[in-house]
Amino acid sequence: MTRKIYNKYNESGEFMSNKKQDQVTTDDALLDMLLSLVEEDGVELAVTLTVNGAVISGYLIGASDYYEGITESALALQDNTLSKIIAKKFNDMKNAYVKQKQNDEENNEKTPTFIHMKNATYFKLDKQDTSGNTTWWRGRISSVDAVSFDYFT
Amino acid sequence: MSSSSGDLKWWQLSLIGIGCTIGTGYFLGSSIGISITGASIVFSFILGAIGTYLVYNALAKMTAKDPQQGSFSYYAGVAFGRWAEFSCGWNYWCSNILIMGSQLIALSILSRFWFPAIPLWIFAAGYAVLSILVVLTGTKGFDKLENLFAVIKFAAILMFIILAIAALMGWIGGDNDQTNLPTTRTELFPGGLKGFWASLIYAFYAYGGIEVIGIMSLQLQKKEDAPKAGKVMLIALAIVYVLSIGLSVTMVSVDAFHEEESPFVTALADYNLDFFPHVFNGAIIIAGFSTMTAALFGVTNLLAAIAEDGNAPSLFAKKSKKLKDLPIPSLALATAGLLASIITALLLPGKIYEYITTAAGILLLYNWFFIILSSFKIIKDNLLHKVFSFVGLALILAAISGTMFEKSIRPGFFVSLLFVLIIGLVCLRMKKVWKKSNNDIRYY
């Protein structure tokens, strides 16, 4: 009956809410396994997800690859100053991610919230011709409704 | 303690409360109060009862609104943030360990009444081991023993009241047939306002233990009965205290009282009742032992609860399946604390231990102060509650500040500040750790 109340307080130490926040972001064992493969073992995996009605195809990647990817993309932007600022911010986020992950591992609390893909293509079911490409995609794990191992382009 | 709907009736809670509260604070501590302020100690006890009731009422109202196992430290957290939860929990733990240590020494001093040749530490160690054994038998055995002890304590006080009335009526022959009913202001307040002020802490000390009842009110059948149970309990306690202490200060002059003897034994000393000191001494030992064991049991579970909330190393939350879910590491730490306080008492020159005991009482009052402060934030929109709470805060502040006026207890106030300082420093250090782990932002 160990209660986890570490998020009972906000950052400034004030009491937030009575209920503990649900730490489990997905109850889908398969999705959980896939996430662990990409996050822990660095595997890249082609999948198609249904996310709130939208279909998204791409390569499932870990958060580390994602942060590195967006940092590089930012540097490739035209405006030099802005791209450097954004790349710096992205890099800061990567460092914060590494820190948080280490901290979570020490406390045995591996609870990823987000899912990351690269070379993602998304489709809308109602309008077949509306589709778009994005190199880096990030979504909420809890929003994923379905997974398949197809890859559409 | 975990069940949210219990089977206790309100009068049972009142009785348990009376049983848990009457201890060495009343039987022995009151004589220090009498030596400071004389007969007016009776008024101190009445003020103490009012203050204690206001604290209990605030706690019971918060419990009724949002029943929580963490009790006062949880509410402090809701009202003021994590530092308050952390400090209240540890402050309470420290004060209880110190109080237990002082009770242990008191028990040993009293036991030497019969065996003056045996050194103090043998008694202290013996009672400590016995108390740990009682806790190890688990909740069931503990409840049964406590009920028996409560009856014995109450019977002893009743016996004193009856004997005292008989003595005053002249039914028992004695060398002293003169009563000392104070009539003038100087007779009533020999220590003046300062003495009276300083005596408040000892009156409050005799009511210590009310928080336990606040936690136990979770087990009431009807939670809304909690204030009633407290009212009845405190009125009963106040009547018993005022009557017994009032009688003893009427019977002998104030100069006769000293802190190594119960005022009740002193009062009847001149009446040729040879059996009385023996019987009463036994009753005080039982009273002290039962409150000490209750405190040990409470402190053991308290630390486990603190650890469960992440305010102590998680080791202390571990419960032994073999020993009826008793948190053994927590009991071990309490035992270590107890040992430390006994060794301090035996090694350090006399007075220092007394200062630590006074400090323990003051630490307890800091906690009560916080209970009322928390209720200000949690129970809103109630003018009457606010007025009562201000009265309660004023009484507690008076009791704490009173310790500064009496030379003999002033160092106790500084020792209590030292404990607060240590907890505060640890709190500052912990703030960094909390910041790290309390981050709700997710990076992956």
Coordinates of C-alpha atoms in Angstrom, one line a residue:
Chain A
M1 CA 0.0 0.0 0.0
T2 CA 2.8 2.3 -0.8
R3 CA 1.2 5.5 -1.9
K4 CA 3.0 7.7 -4.4
I5 CA 2.3 11.2 -3.6
Y6 CA 5.2 12.8 -5.2
N7 CA 3.0 14.8 -7.5
K8 CA 0.7 15.9 -4.7
Y9 CA 2.6 19.2 -4.7
N10 CA 3.5 21.5 -7.5
E11 CA 6.9 22.9 -8.1
S12 CA 6.7 25.7 -5.5
G13 CA 5.7 23.1 -3.0
E14 CA 2.0 23.9 -2.7
F15 CA -0.6 21.3 -2.4
M16 CA -2.3 20.5 -5.7
S17 CA -4.9 17.9 -5.6
N18 CA -6.3 15.1 -3.5
K19 CA -6.1 12.5 -6.2
K20 CA -2.9 11.0 -7.3
Q21 CA -2.3 11.5 -11.0
D22 CA -2.6 8.4 -13.0
Q23 CA 0.9 7.4 -14.0
V24 CA 0.0 4.7 -16.5
T25 CA -0.2 6.3 -19.9
T26 CA -1.3 3.2 -21.8
D27 CA -2.9 -0.1 -20.8
D28 CA -2.0 -1.6 -24.2
A29 CA 0.7 -4.2 -23.5
L30 CA 1.7 -4.3 -27.2
L31 CA 2.1 -0.5 -27.5
D32 CA 4.0 -0.5 -24.2
M33 CA 6.3 -3.2 -25.5
L34 CA 6.9 -1.3 -28.7
L35 CA 7.7 1.9 -26.8
S36 CA 10.1 0.0 -24.6
L37 CA 11.9 -1.4 -27.7
V38 CA 12.4 2.0 -29.2
E39 CA 13.1 3.9 -26.0
E40 CA 15.4 1.4 -24.3
D41 CA 17.0 -0.5 -27.2
G42 CA 17.1 2.3 -29.8
V43 CA 15.2 0.2 -32.4
E44 CA 13.4 2.0 -35.3
L45 CA 10.2 0.5 -36.3
A46 CA 7.8 1.3 -39.2
V47 CA 4.2 1.5 -37.9
T48 CA 0.9 3.1 -38.6
L49 CA -1.1 4.6 -35.7
T50 CA -4.6 5.8 -35.4
V51 CA -4.7 8.8 -33.2
N52 CA -8.1 10.3 -32.5
G53 CA -9.3 9.4 -35.9
A54 CA -6.2 10.4 -37.8
V55 CA -4.0 7.8 -39.4
I56 CA -0.3 8.4 -39.1
S57 CA 2.5 6.4 -40.7
G58 CA 6.1 6.6 -39.8
Y59 CA 9.1 5.2 -38.0
L60 CA 8.7 4.8 -34.3
I61 CA 11.8 6.3 -32.6
G62 CA 13.0 7.0 -29.0
A63 CA 12.7 10.4 -27.3
S64 CA 16.5 10.8 -27.5
D65 CA 16.6 10.4 -31.3
Y66 CA 13.6 12.7 -31.5
Y67 CA 15.3 15.5 -29.6
E68 CA 18.5 15.1 -31.6
G69 CA 16.5 15.1 -34.8
I70 CA 14.6 18.3 -34.1
T71 CA 17.8 20.0 -32.9
E72 CA 19.5 19.2 -36.2
S73 CA 16.4 20.3 -38.2
A74 CA 16.4 23.6 -36.4
L75 CA 20.0 24.2 -37.3
A76 CA 19.1 23.6 -40.9
L77 CA 16.7 26.5 -40.9
Q78 CA 17.4 29.5 -43.0
D79 CA 17.6 32.3 -40.4
N80 CA 20.8 31.8 -38.6
T81 CA 20.2 33.5 -35.3
L82 CA 16.7 32.1 -34.8
S83 CA 17.7 28.6 -35.8
K84 CA 20.5 28.7 -33.3
I85 CA 18.2 29.9 -30.5
I86 CA 15.7 27.2 -31.3
A87 CA 18.4 24.5 -31.6
K88 CA 19.7 25.6 -28.2
K89 CA 16.3 25.3 -26.7
F90 CA 15.7 21.9 -28.2
N91 CA 19.1 20.8 -26.9
D92 CA 18.2 22.1 -23.4
M93 CA 15.1 20.0 -23.6
K94 CA 17.1 17.0 -24.5
N95 CA 19.3 17.5 -21.5
A96 CA 16.3 17.9 -19.3
Y97 CA 14.9 14.7 -20.8
V98 CA 18.1 12.8 -20.0
K99 CA 18.1 14.1 -16.4
Q100 CA 14.4 13.2 -15.9
K101 CA 14.9 9.7 -17.3
Q102 CA 17.9 9.0 -15.1
N103 CA 15.9 10.3 -12.1
D104 CA 13.0 8.1 -13.0
E105 CA 15.2 5.1 -13.4
E106 CA 16.7 5.6 -9.9
N107 CA 13.2 5.8 -8.5
N108 CA 12.0 2.8 -10.6
E109 CA 9.3 5.0 -12.2
K110 CA 9.5 4.6 -15.9
T111 CA 6.5 6.3 -17.2
P112 CA 6.8 7.7 -20.7
T113 CA 4.0 10.0 -21.7
F114 CA 4.8 10.7 -25.3
I115 CA 5.4 8.7 -28.5
H116 CA 7.8 9.9 -31.2
M117 CA 8.1 9.2 -34.9
K118 CA 10.2 10.3 -37.8
N119 CA 9.3 10.6 -41.5
A120 CA 5.7 10.6 -40.5
T121 CA 2.9 10.9 -42.9
Y122 CA -0.6 11.6 -41.8
F123 CA -3.9 11.0 -43.5
K124 CA -7.4 12.1 -42.7
L125 CA -10.0 9.4 -43.2
D126 CA -12.8 11.6 -44.4
K127 CA -10.8 13.4 -47.2
Q128 CA -8.6 11.1 -48.9
D129 CA -6.6 13.7 -50.8
T130 CA -5.6 15.6 -47.6
S131 CA -2.4 14.3 -46.4
G132 CA 0.8 15.8 -45.2
N133 CA 4.4 14.9 -44.4
T134 CA 6.4 15.8 -41.4
T135 CA 9.9 14.6 -40.6
W136 CA 9.5 14.7 -36.8
W137 CA 6.2 13.8 -35.0
R138 CA 5.4 13.7 -31.3
G139 CA 2.1 12.7 -29.8
R140 CA 0.5 11.6 -26.6
I141 CA 0.7 7.9 -25.9
S142 CA -2.7 8.0 -24.3
S143 CA -4.3 9.3 -27.5
V144 CA -3.2 6.3 -29.6
D145 CA -6.2 4.2 -30.4
A146 CA -4.7 1.6 -32.8
V147 CA -1.4 0.3 -34.0
S148 CA -0.6 -1.6 -37.2
F149 CA 2.7 -2.7 -38.7
D150 CA 1.9 -1.3 -42.1
Y151 CA 3.8 1.6 -43.5
F152 CA 2.0 4.0 -45.9
T153 CA 3.8 6.7 -47.9
Chain B
M1 CA -6.1 2.9 11.6
S2 CA -6.7 2.4 7.9
S3 CA -10.4 1.7 7.8
S4 CA -12.5 4.7 6.8
S5 CA -15.7 3.5 8.4
G6 CA -15.1 2.2 11.9
D7 CA -17.2 0.7 14.6
L8 CA -16.4 3.0 17.5
K9 CA -19.2 4.8 19.3
W10 CA -18.5 8.3 20.4
W11 CA -18.5 7.5 24.1
Q12 CA -15.9 4.7 23.5
L13 CA -13.7 7.3 21.8
S14 CA -14.1 9.6 24.8
L15 CA -13.1 6.8 27.2
I16 CA -10.1 5.8 25.1
G17 CA -9.1 9.5 25.0
I18 CA -9.3 9.8 28.8
G19 CA -7.2 6.6 29.1
C20 CA -4.6 7.7 26.7
T21 CA -4.2 11.2 28.1
I22 CA -3.9 10.6 31.9
G23 CA -0.2 9.9 32.3
T24 CA 2.9 11.2 34.1
G25 CA 2.2 14.7 32.7
Y26 CA -0.7 14.8 35.1
F27 CA 0.5 12.7 38.0
L28 CA 4.0 14.2 38.2
G29 CA 4.2 17.3 35.9
S30 CA 1.4 19.0 37.8
S31 CA 3.6 19.2 40.9
I32 CA 6.0 21.4 39.1
G33 CA 3.1 23.6 38.1
I34 CA 1.9 23.8 41.6
S35 CA 5.3 24.8 42.9
I36 CA 5.4 27.6 40.4
T37 CA 1.9 29.1 40.8
G38 CA 0.4 27.5 43.8
A39 CA -3.4 26.9 44.1
S40 CA -4.1 29.0 40.9
I41 CA -2.8 25.9 39.0
V42 CA -6.5 25.0 38.9
F43 CA -7.2 27.9 36.6
S44 CA -4.3 26.9 34.4
F45 CA -5.9 23.5 34.1
I46 CA -9.2 25.0 33.1
L47 CA -7.5 27.3 30.5
G48 CA -5.5 24.2 29.3
A49 CA -8.8 22.3 28.8
I50 CA -10.3 25.1 26.8
G51 CA -7.2 25.4 24.6
T52 CA -7.0 21.7 24.1
Y53 CA -10.6 21.5 23.1
L54 CA -10.2 24.2 20.5
V55 CA -7.2 22.3 19.0
Y56 CA -9.2 19.1 19.0
N57 CA -12.2 20.8 17.5
A58 CA -10.1 22.2 14.7
L59 CA -8.6 18.8 14.0
A60 CA -11.9 16.9 14.2
K61 CA -13.5 19.4 11.8
M62 CA -10.8 18.9 9.2
T63 CA -11.0 15.1 9.7
A64 CA -14.8 15.2 9.2
K65 CA -14.3 17.2 6.0
D66 CA -11.6 15.1 4.5
P67 CA -10.7 12.0 6.5
Q68 CA -7.0 11.2 6.0
Q69 CA -4.6 8.8 7.7
G70 CA -1.8 11.4 7.7
S71 CA -4.0 13.6 10.0
F72 CA -2.5 16.9 11.1
S73 CA 0.6 16.7 9.1
Y74 CA -1.5 16.0 6.0
Y75 CA -3.7 19.0 6.7
A76 CA -0.7 21.2 7.3
G77 CA 0.6 20.1 3.8
V78 CA -2.8 21.0 2.2
A79 CA -2.8 24.4 3.9
F80 CA 0.9 25.4 3.7
G81 CA 2.8 23.1 1.4
R82 CA 5.1 20.2 1.6
W83 CA 7.5 21.8 4.1
A84 CA 4.7 22.1 6.6
E85 CA 3.8 18.4 6.2
F86 CA 7.4 17.4 6.6
S87 CA 8.1 19.6 9.6
C88 CA 4.9 18.7 11.4
G89 CA 5.5 15.0 11.0
W90 CA 9.0 15.1 12.3
N91 CA 8.3 17.7 15.0
Y92 CA 5.7 15.4 16.4
W93 CA 8.0 12.4 16.1
C94 CA 10.8 14.2 18.0
S95 CA 8.5 15.5 20.7
N96 CA 7.1 12.1 21.3
I97 CA 10.5 10.4 21.5
L98 CA 11.5 13.1 24.1
I99 CA 8.3 12.7 26.1
M100 CA 8.7 8.9 26.1
G101 CA 12.3 9.3 27.4
S102 CA 11.1 11.5 30.2
Q103 CA 8.3 9.1 31.1
L104 CA 10.8 6.3 31.2
I105 CA 12.9 8.2 33.6
A106 CA 9.9 9.2 35.7
L107 CA 8.8 5.5 35.9
S108 CA 12.3 4.5 37.0
I109 CA 12.4 7.2 39.7
L110 CA 9.1 6.0 41.0
S111 CA 10.1 2.4 41.0
R112 CA 13.1 3.2 43.2
F113 CA 10.6 4.1 45.9
W114 CA 10.5 0.4 46.7
F115 CA 14.0 -0.6 45.5
P116 CA 16.3 2.4 46.3
A117 CA 19.4 0.2 45.9
I118 CA 18.9 -0.7 42.3
P119 CA 20.4 1.8 39.8
L120 CA 18.1 3.9 37.6
W121 CA 19.3 2.6 34.3
I122 CA 18.2 -1.0 35.1
F123 CA 14.6 0.1 35.6
A124 CA 14.8 2.3 32.5
A125 CA 16.0 -0.5 30.4
G126 CA 13.5 -3.0 31.9
Y127 CA 10.5 -0.7 31.2
A128 CA 11.8 0.0 27.7
V129 CA 12.1 -3.7 26.9
L130 CA 8.7 -4.4 28.4
S131 CA 7.1 -1.6 26.4
I132 CA 8.7 -2.9 23.1
L133 CA 7.4 -6.4 23.9
V134 CA 3.9 -5.0 24.4
V135 CA 4.1 -3.2 21.0
L136 CA 5.4 -6.4 19.4
T137 CA 2.3 -8.3 20.5
G138 CA 0.4 -6.2 18.0
T139 CA -2.7 -4.1 18.1
K140 CA -5.1 -6.7 19.6
G141 CA -3.1 -7.4 22.7
F142 CA -2.3 -3.7 23.0
D143 CA -5.9 -2.6 23.1
K144 CA -6.8 -5.1 25.8
L145 CA -3.9 -4.0 28.0
E146 CA -4.6 -0.3 27.5
N147 CA -8.3 -0.7 28.5
L148 CA -7.2 -2.4 31.7
F149 CA -4.6 0.3 32.4
A150 CA -7.2 3.0 31.8
V151 CA -9.5 1.5 34.4
I152 CA -6.6 1.3 37.0
K153 CA -5.6 4.9 36.4
F154 CA -9.1 6.2 36.8
A155 CA -9.7 4.1 39.9
A156 CA -6.5 5.6 41.4
I157 CA -7.7 9.1 40.9
L158 CA -11.1 8.3 42.2
M159 CA -9.6 6.7 45.3
F160 CA -7.6 9.9 45.9
I161 CA -10.7 12.1 45.5
I162 CA -12.7 10.0 47.9
L163 CA -9.8 9.8 50.5
A164 CA -9.2 13.5 50.2
I165 CA -12.8 14.4 50.8
A166 CA -12.8 12.0 53.7
A167 CA -9.7 13.6 55.1
L168 CA -11.1 17.1 54.7
M169 CA -14.3 16.1 56.4
G170 CA -12.3 14.8 59.3
W171 CA -13.3 11.2 58.8
I172 CA -9.7 10.1 58.7
G173 CA -7.5 11.1 61.6
G174 CA -4.3 13.0 60.8
D175 CA -1.7 15.3 62.2
N176 CA -2.7 18.0 59.9
D177 CA -6.4 19.0 60.3
Q178 CA -5.9 22.5 59.0
T179 CA -7.0 23.2 55.5
N180 CA -5.3 25.7 53.2
L181 CA -8.2 27.0 51.2
P182 CA -6.7 30.1 49.6
T183 CA -8.7 33.2 50.1
T184 CA -6.5 36.2 49.3
R185 CA -5.0 37.0 46.0
T186 CA -1.4 36.5 47.1
E187 CA -2.4 33.1 48.5
L188 CA -4.0 32.1 45.3
F189 CA -1.2 33.5 43.1
P190 CA 2.0 33.2 45.1
G191 CA 4.1 33.5 41.9
G192 CA 2.2 36.4 40.6
L193 CA 1.1 36.8 37.0
K194 CA 4.5 35.5 35.8
G195 CA 4.2 32.3 37.8
F196 CA 0.7 31.7 36.6
W197 CA 1.7 32.4 33.0
A198 CA 4.7 29.9 33.3
S199 CA 2.5 27.2 34.8
L200 CA 0.3 27.1 31.7
I201 CA 2.7 24.8 29.9
Y202 CA 2.3 22.1 32.6
A203 CA -1.4 22.3 32.4
F204 CA -1.2 21.8 28.6
Y205 CA 1.3 19.0 29.1
A206 CA -1.3 17.1 31.1
Y207 CA -3.7 17.2 28.2
G208 CA -1.1 16.0 25.6
G209 CA -2.2 13.1 23.5
I210 CA -5.2 14.8 22.0
E211 CA -3.8 14.3 18.4
V212 CA -4.1 10.5 18.9
I213 CA -7.8 10.9 19.5
G214 CA -8.0 13.1 16.4
I215 CA -6.5 10.3 14.3
M216 CA -8.7 7.7 16.0
S217 CA -11.8 9.6 15.2
L218 CA -11.4 8.1 11.8
Q219 CA -12.8 4.9 13.3
L220 CA -16.0 6.5 14.5
Q221 CA -19.3 5.0 13.3
K222 CA -20.6 8.5 12.7
K223 CA -17.8 10.9 11.9
E224 CA -20.0 13.9 12.9
D225 CA -19.9 12.7 16.5
A226 CA -16.2 13.5 16.7
P227 CA -16.6 17.0 18.3
K228 CA -19.1 15.6 20.8
A229 CA -16.7 12.8 21.8
G230 CA -13.9 15.4 22.3
K231 CA -16.2 17.7 24.3
V232 CA -17.3 15.0 26.7
M233 CA -13.7 13.7 27.0
L234 CA -12.2 17.1 27.8
I235 CA -15.0 18.1 30.2
A236 CA -14.5 14.8 32.1
L237 CA -10.7 15.2 32.1
A238 CA -11.0 18.9 33.3
I239 CA -13.4 17.9 36.1
V240 CA -11.2 15.1 37.3
Y241 CA -8.0 17.2 37.0
V242 CA -9.5 20.3 38.7
L243 CA -11.2 18.4 41.4
S244 CA -8.1 16.2 42.3
I245 CA -5.6 19.0 42.1
G246 CA -7.9 21.5 43.7
L247 CA -8.3 19.1 46.6
S248 CA -4.6 18.5 47.0
V249 CA -3.7 22.2 47.1
T250 CA -6.4 22.7 49.6
M251 CA -5.0 20.1 51.9
V252 CA -1.4 21.0 52.3
S253 CA 0.6 24.2 51.9
V254 CA 2.1 25.0 48.5
D255 CA 5.7 24.7 49.8
A256 CA 5.3 21.0 50.4
F257 CA 5.0 20.1 46.7
H258 CA 8.2 19.1 44.8
E259 CA 8.7 17.5 41.4
E260 CA 9.9 14.1 42.4
E261 CA 6.6 13.2 44.2
S262 CA 3.1 13.3 42.9
P263 CA 1.0 16.1 44.4
F264 CA -1.5 13.5 45.5
V265 CA 0.9 11.5 47.5
T266 CA 2.2 14.8 49.1
A267 CA -1.4 15.9 49.9
L268 CA -2.2 12.7 51.8
A269 CA 1.2 12.3 53.4
D270 CA 0.1 13.5 56.9
Y271 CA -3.0 11.3 57.2
N272 CA -1.4 8.1 58.3
L273 CA -2.5 6.2 55.3
D274 CA 0.5 3.9 54.9
F275 CA -1.0 2.0 52.0
F276 CA -1.7 5.0 49.9
P277 CA 1.8 5.9 48.6
H278 CA 2.3 2.3 47.6
V279 CA -1.0 1.9 45.8
F280 CA -0.8 5.3 44.2
N281 CA 2.8 4.9 43.2
G282 CA 1.8 1.6 41.5
A283 CA -1.0 3.4 39.7
I284 CA 1.2 6.1 38.5
I285 CA 3.7 3.6 37.2
I286 CA 0.9 1.8 35.3
A287 CA -0.4 5.1 34.0
G288 CA 3.1 6.2 32.8
F289 CA 3.8 2.8 31.3
S290 CA 0.5 2.7 29.4
T291 CA 0.9 6.2 28.0
M292 CA 4.5 5.5 27.1
T293 CA 3.6 2.3 25.3
A294 CA 0.7 4.0 23.5
A295 CA 3.2 6.7 22.4
L296 CA 5.7 4.1 21.2
F297 CA 3.0 2.4 19.2
G298 CA 1.9 5.7 17.8
V299 CA 5.4 6.9 17.0
T300 CA 6.2 3.6 15.2
N301 CA 3.1 3.9 12.9
L302 CA 3.7 7.6 12.5
L303 CA 7.1 7.2 11.0
A304 CA 5.8 4.5 8.7
A305 CA 3.1 6.9 7.5
I306 CA 5.7 9.7 7.1
A307 CA 7.8 7.4 5.0
E308 CA 4.8 6.3 2.9
D309 CA 4.3 10.0 2.1
G310 CA 7.9 10.2 0.9
N311 CA 9.0 12.4 3.8
A312 CA 11.3 9.8 5.3
P313 CA 13.5 7.1 3.8
S314 CA 11.2 4.4 2.3
L315 CA 12.9 1.8 4.5
F316 CA 10.8 2.9 7.4
A317 CA 7.6 2.1 5.6
K318 CA 8.5 -1.6 5.4
K319 CA 6.1 -3.7 7.4
S320 CA 6.9 -7.1 8.7
K321 CA 4.4 -9.8 7.6
K322 CA 5.5 -12.1 10.4
L323 CA 4.8 -9.5 13.1
K324 CA 1.3 -8.4 12.3
D325 CA 2.3 -5.7 9.8
L326 CA 4.4 -3.9 12.4
P327 CA 6.9 -1.6 10.7
I328 CA 10.0 -3.0 12.3
P329 CA 12.7 -0.5 11.0
S330 CA 10.5 2.3 12.3
L331 CA 10.2 0.6 15.7
A332 CA 14.0 0.2 15.7
L333 CA 14.6 3.9 15.1
A334 CA 12.1 4.8 17.9
T335 CA 14.0 2.4 20.1
A336 CA 17.3 4.1 19.2
G337 CA 15.8 7.5 19.9
L338 CA 14.5 6.3 23.2
L339 CA 17.9 4.9 24.1
A340 CA 19.5 8.2 23.2
S341 CA 17.2 10.1 25.4
I342 CA 17.8 7.7 28.3
I343 CA 21.5 8.0 27.9
T344 CA 21.3 11.8 27.7
A345 CA 19.3 11.8 30.9
L346 CA 21.7 9.6 32.8
L347 CA 24.9 11.1 31.5
L348 CA 24.1 14.8 31.5
P349 CA 23.9 16.7 34.7
G350 CA 20.5 16.7 36.3
K351 CA 18.9 19.9 35.0
I352 CA 19.6 19.4 31.3
Y353 CA 17.3 16.5 31.1
E354 CA 14.5 18.6 32.6
Y355 CA 15.1 21.2 29.9
I356 CA 14.7 18.6 27.2
T357 CA 11.4 17.4 28.8
T358 CA 10.0 20.9 28.9
A359 CA 11.2 21.3 25.3
A360 CA 9.2 18.2 24.3
G361 CA 6.1 19.8 25.7
I362 CA 6.7 23.0 23.8
L363 CA 7.3 21.1 20.6
L364 CA 4.0 19.5 21.1
L365 CA 2.4 22.9 21.4
Y366 CA 4.1 24.1 18.2
N367 CA 2.2 21.2 16.5
W368 CA -1.1 22.3 18.0
F369 CA -0.4 25.8 16.9
F370 CA -0.1 24.4 13.3
I371 CA -3.3 22.4 13.6
I372 CA -5.3 25.5 14.3
L373 CA -3.4 27.5 11.6
S374 CA -4.2 24.8 9.1
S375 CA -7.8 24.8 10.0
F376 CA -8.0 28.5 9.1
K377 CA -7.1 27.7 5.5
I378 CA -9.1 24.5 5.3
I379 CA -12.3 25.4 7.1
K380 CA -13.4 28.6 5.5
D381 CA -16.4 30.9 5.8
N382 CA -17.1 30.2 9.4
L383 CA -16.8 33.2 11.6
L384 CA -17.4 31.3 14.9
H385 CA -14.7 28.9 14.0
K386 CA -12.3 31.8 13.4
V387 CA -13.1 33.4 16.7
F388 CA -12.6 30.1 18.6
S389 CA -9.4 29.5 16.7
F390 CA -8.0 32.9 17.6
V391 CA -8.7 32.1 21.3
G392 CA -6.9 28.8 20.9
L393 CA -3.9 30.4 19.2
A394 CA -3.7 33.0 22.0
L395 CA -3.8 30.3 24.7
I396 CA -1.1 28.2 23.1
L397 CA 1.1 31.3 22.5
A398 CA 0.6 32.2 26.1
A399 CA 1.7 28.7 27.2
I400 CA 4.8 28.9 25.0
S401 CA 5.7 32.4 25.9
G402 CA 5.2 31.7 29.6
T403 CA 8.2 29.4 29.6
M404 CA 10.4 32.4 29.1
F405 CA 9.3 34.0 32.4
E406 CA 10.4 31.2 34.7
K407 CA 14.1 30.9 35.1
S408 CA 14.1 27.2 35.8
I409 CA 12.2 26.3 32.6
R410 CA 13.5 29.0 30.2
P411 CA 16.4 26.8 28.8
G412 CA 13.7 24.3 27.7
F413 CA 12.3 27.0 25.4
F414 CA 15.7 27.4 23.8
V415 CA 16.1 23.6 23.4
S416 CA 12.8 23.5 21.6
L417 CA 14.0 26.3 19.3
L418 CA 17.1 24.2 18.6
F419 CA 14.9 21.3 17.5
V420 CA 12.9 23.6 15.3
L421 CA 16.1 24.9 13.8
I422 CA 17.4 21.4 13.0
I423 CA 14.1 20.4 11.4
G424 CA 14.1 23.7 9.5
L425 CA 17.6 23.1 8.2
V426 CA 16.7 19.6 7.1
C427 CA 13.6 21.0 5.5
L428 CA 15.7 23.5 3.5
R429 CA 18.0 20.7 2.3
M430 CA 14.9 18.6 1.3
K431 CA 13.4 21.4 -0.7
K432 CA 16.0 20.8 -3.4
V433 CA 15.1 17.1 -3.5
W434 CA 11.4 17.9 -3.7
K435 CA 11.9 20.3 -6.5
K436 CA 13.5 17.6 -8.6
S437 CA 10.9 14.9 -8.0
N438 CA 7.9 17.1 -8.0
N439 CA 8.3 18.2 -11.5
D440 CA 5.1 17.4 -13.4
I441 CA 6.5 18.3 -16.8
R442 CA 7.3 15.3 -18.8
Y443 CA 10.1 15.2 -21.4
Y444 CA 9.4 11.8 -22.8

